[in-house]
């Protein structure tokens, strides 16, 4: 019994503890190992619904008393059930049964206690863990608190700062508000003031109107007054002049008066002396008068005597005259007689000699007559013979006459054939040019100059000329950075080509201008590449450029065409286009600055016949090469010249020489109107290289603009665009009729051989290739009477006959075998 008590007490103490448990460890049950509890319950159920049943079964087995109890606890309910378990079915005296039951129960209690102890251990461990985490939490908390307090401090400070700022902002706001108020007030005031001012302005405007009206009236009056004033002044000046004249007269009169007074005093003196003289004289006179009377009387007597004597004298004179005349006539007769006698004696002598001579001659003549008679006989015979030959000659003469007539007819036929042949030549010439393309491009490479300072050797090793048969004289190769670029054009002139050789190639084109075509020859290229050298040339016969050579040819040919009845008249004009402004290079007033001329408006106009006029431009009639050469020299000096890094004497403008040619043929009634334009373009270099700024930059930009306008026009024409942008630059607009369909264009592309220019050179060559690829329609001559199709009838298939046409043209131009050429052409026509 005693042994059964302790478990009870221990159970009660356990209950006490267990009662206090939940308060002390509220989390204990939650942490309990669930798996054990579930297994305990499942075991209990499997053993008969309650744990005691299994205990009972175990007890029934007897041998299993010492086996460890399998009771396990999952929670309070299990414990409560255990505590509520009662002794069942055993009588009070069945101690053994009760004891077994008790021991069983004790075992269960022990198990229960053990479970509790395990639980407690778990709780303790957990508690430890929790404590540790609490400590950590506390530490973190304190840390956070510290941070928080810091943050609070900071916030406080920030708050303070903000409040301070807020306060200052409020102050400034208040200030602003007050200022605004003031401003509003002043605005109001101003507004009022403005309104007042406006009203006054209106009033003033009315006043002003009135006043201006008055002023106008006054000014009119003033003008009138000024007019009158002026007139008065004029009147005044005339009066003053009159006055001064009068004063001058007065002073002169005063002088004369004083002179006269002096004279008067002198006169007075002389008068007194004269008076004295007079009195003495009158005395003398008296006495004289007496003697005079006597003298008169004597004189009267003497006169009578003289009368008598005169009569006598006259008689005597008459007698003398008569006798003198008689004497003279006698003398004359005498001398005549003397002469007569002299002459007669001489005549007598000469006659006697003559008679003897005549006798001699008579004898001789008789002899001669005899010989003559003999001659005569011979001559008459001869005459008979001559008559016969004369008749023969007459018939010969008639024959000759007929021959001459025939030959004359032949001649006129031949002449007309020549004219016809010339026409054919022109047509063929034109066809050749057509075959060559109407925009033709020649490339010219200038030689290296002394100052070029290039390491490429004298010929500029980077440029070479292919020698293969198909590209000889037409190709050019350029080696740039080891890369070879090949180009080909209608003609390529190497550095050693002379001006003469170059001109030979363009002379036919120049000839076209005389035939009535519009011809344009450009020189394109960078500054210093030889444009001006090519077009104008230098002094010296061999260096003459294309312009003087063309003019020489034109004047020469026009003179030689005179024999065919052609009469030509030519007009020259020269201008330059600088920064898109036209300058007249032949304007008569030439004060070395252009300001005087820029006031003129040079406007370009085209009439429907394709003639271009530039208003106010000087046009000069030229009759020979001499006229043109002096004009060219004058213009070349005037051309504006600028400085860039590339060439000191570079021309920065486009130079345009225009020769208008009108010709008429009396024989055929034909009229032609040709134009020859020779253009030295400004340098084509791009902006970067010339290092330009300011005015130079503007120059370069306008040059680039007009050159690209030129290429745009050429390409648009070649593409057959509806709109050709002629108006984009002065240059293209000026040349519009000469760039259009019915003209012939040649472009020289000039190139420098220096290695430093290679970039520009490539640009120029590329541009030229693009131009060379262009075809600009069919050129047409400008003729008036007898218009004809400038193409021959076989023009539709020109390439098939190209070589034949060329051969014919060669003969035709050489004026050999014109008839043959014409026949050939006719046979081709029939072909
Ligand atoms: P651009 O007019 O293109 O600026 P220039 O005609 O003034 O160039 O030429 C520059 C220089 O080169 C000049 O001194 C000129 O005499 C010289 N020159 C150009 N081409 C030739 C050439 N084919 N033969 C000899 N000298 C030349
Ligand atoms: Mn030049």
mmCIF file of N, CA and C in Angstrom, residues 249-267:
data_model
loop_
_atom_site.group_PDB
_atom_site.id
_atom_site.type_symbol
_atom_site.label_atom_id
_atom_site.label_comp_id
_atom_site.label_asym_id
_atom_site.label_seq_id
_atom_site.Cartn_x
_atom_site.Cartn_y
_atom_site.Cartn_z
ATOM 1 N N UNK A 249 31.275 152.154 -113.818
ATOM 2 C CA UNK A 249 31.112 153.245 -114.783
ATOM 3 C C UNK A 249 31.405 154.573 -114.129
ATOM 4 N N UNK A 250 30.833 154.703 -112.871
ATOM 5 C CA UNK A 250 30.990 155.987 -112.170
ATOM 6 C C UNK A 250 32.454 156.286 -111.943
ATOM 7 N N UNK A 251 33.184 155.230 -111.463
ATOM 8 C CA UNK A 251 34.600 155.486 -111.179
ATOM 9 C C UNK A 251 35.326 155.850 -112.468
ATOM 10 N N UNK A 252 34.922 155.109 -113.538
ATOM 11 C CA UNK A 252 35.554 155.428 -114.814
ATOM 12 C C UNK A 252 35.259 156.874 -115.200
ATOM 13 N N UNK A 253 33.958 157.253 -115.022
ATOM 14 C CA UNK A 253 33.572 158.625 -115.371
ATOM 15 C C UNK A 253 34.353 159.629 -114.540
ATOM 16 N N UNK A 254 34.511 159.269 -113.187
ATOM 17 C CA UNK A 254 35.267 160.186 -112.320
ATOM 18 C C UNK A 254 36.661 160.372 -112.872
ATOM 19 N N UNK A 255 37.277 159.244 -113.275
ATOM 20 C CA UNK A 255 38.635 159.359 -113.819
ATOM 21 C C UNK A 255 38.655 160.259 -115.036
ATOM 22 N N UNK A 256 37.658 159.985 -115.933
ATOM 23 C CA UNK A 256 37.646 160.810 -117.152
ATOM 24 C C UNK A 256 37.428 162.274 -116.783
ATOM 25 N N UNK A 257 36.532 162.460 -115.751
ATOM 26 C CA UNK A 257 36.268 163.852 -115.371
ATOM 27 C C UNK A 257 37.541 164.534 -114.923
ATOM 28 N N UNK A 258 38.306 163.823 -114.027
ATOM 29 C CA UNK A 258 39.532 164.472 -113.535
ATOM 30 C C UNK A 258 40.491 164.710 -114.690
ATOM 31 N N UNK A 259 40.520 163.679 -115.594
ATOM 32 C CA UNK A 259 41.410 163.851 -116.756
ATOM 33 C C UNK A 259 40.992 165.082 -117.547
ATOM 34 N N UNK A 260 39.644 165.117 -117.725
ATOM 35 C CA UNK A 260 39.114 166.234 -118.509
ATOM 36 C C UNK A 260 39.421 167.567 -117.830
ATOM 37 N N UNK A 261 39.293 167.552 -116.451
ATOM 38 C CA UNK A 261 39.584 168.816 -115.755
ATOM 39 C C UNK A 261 41.005 169.244 -115.973
ATOM 40 N N UNK A 262 41.896 168.243 -115.898
ATOM 41 C CA UNK A 262 43.305 168.563 -116.127
ATOM 42 C C UNK A 262 43.475 169.143 -117.511
ATOM 43 N N UNK A 263 42.858 168.411 -118.462
ATOM 44 C CA UNK A 263 42.981 168.886 -119.845
ATOM 45 C C UNK A 263 42.449 170.302 -119.965
ATOM 46 N N UNK A 264 41.294 170.484 -119.201
ATOM 47 C CA UNK A 264 40.655 171.802 -119.280
ATOM 48 C C UNK A 264 41.600 172.896 -118.816
ATOM 49 N N UNK A 265 42.317 172.559 -117.656
ATOM 50 C CA UNK A 265 43.229 173.604 -117.155
ATOM 51 C C UNK A 265 44.336 173.885 -118.162
ATOM 52 N N UNK A 266 44.808 172.755 -118.753
ATOM 53 C CA UNK A 266 45.850 172.931 -119.772
ATOM 54 C C UNK A 266 45.309 173.798 -120.909
ATOM 55 N N UNK A 267 44.080 173.482 -121.280
ATOM 56 C CA UNK A 267 43.445 174.210 -122.368
ATOM 57 C C UNK A 267 43.328 175.687 -122.039
#
